[in-house]
């Protein structure tokens, strides 16, 4: 029994008669094993006082070590596991782990949270047999940054993620977003009245999008004229 109540599924062996005196039962019998519980008085033998009635044997729950698993997964890298947390504690004790610090660390490295399957779920307020070794997933994806000469210029060598000491660096290719070209309009057919060549210096620009985690260029827009100087 636990707390004065029968334990569901616990074995209830029958008394064994004393072969020397069938009107009595054997004394000093051991108690049955109950999964997840220990006898309150381990080693104590049982001698029923009244063979016609059940004998209550007190048990206490086994307070074992529980564990849960939180995997931080990279959605953009075939669900590769970025990090794993394995909080442990005695069954029945409160789980104090939160994902806040690890998510912040990954965001500093250029990741973006997709879904926090640990915080958004239920059933993990304390360590229990039901959630023992349960695996939760926190899904992250790669963030991006777009460089262009107007709204977000960058310098080669500076970190893509300023809060990450191991951040990939901006490369020359990342800032290849502006160039000047010369266009000449040549007029003919008007004799002495033919105008001089019209030379135009055209500045072309584009935007370049970079993966904040890998530092790789993801895409770039088409070159577009942003300024024309006539001479």
mmCIF file of N, CA, C and O in Angstrom, residues 21 101 108 161 167:
data_model
loop_
_atom_site.group_PDB
_atom_site.id
_atom_site.type_symbol
_atom_site.label_atom_id
_atom_site.label_comp_id
_atom_site.label_asym_id
_atom_site.label_seq_id
_atom_site.Cartn_x
_atom_site.Cartn_y
_atom_site.Cartn_z
ATOM 1 N N UNK A 21 1.225 -27.344 10.688
ATOM 2 C CA UNK A 21 -0.042 -26.990 11.331
ATOM 3 C C UNK A 21 -0.900 -26.272 10.296
ATOM 4 O O UNK A 21 -0.818 -25.051 10.146
ATOM 5 N N UNK A 101 18.324 30.918 -22.864
ATOM 6 C CA UNK A 101 19.744 31.237 -23.047
ATOM 7 C C UNK A 101 20.299 30.617 -24.322
ATOM 8 O O UNK A 101 21.046 31.263 -25.071
ATOM 9 N N UNK A 108 22.410 34.903 -31.774
ATOM 10 C CA UNK A 108 23.634 35.695 -31.936
ATOM 11 C C UNK A 108 24.535 35.112 -33.020
ATOM 12 O O UNK A 108 25.354 35.827 -33.608
ATOM 13 N N UNK A 161 27.718 38.767 -37.927
ATOM 14 C CA UNK A 161 26.932 38.775 -36.686
ATOM 15 C C UNK A 161 27.771 39.438 -35.591
ATOM 16 O O UNK A 161 28.644 38.791 -35.000
ATOM 17 N N UNK A 167 31.879 34.737 -35.677
ATOM 18 C CA UNK A 167 31.024 35.014 -36.830
ATOM 19 C C UNK A 167 31.802 34.963 -38.138
ATOM 20 O O UNK A 167 32.973 35.361 -38.197
#
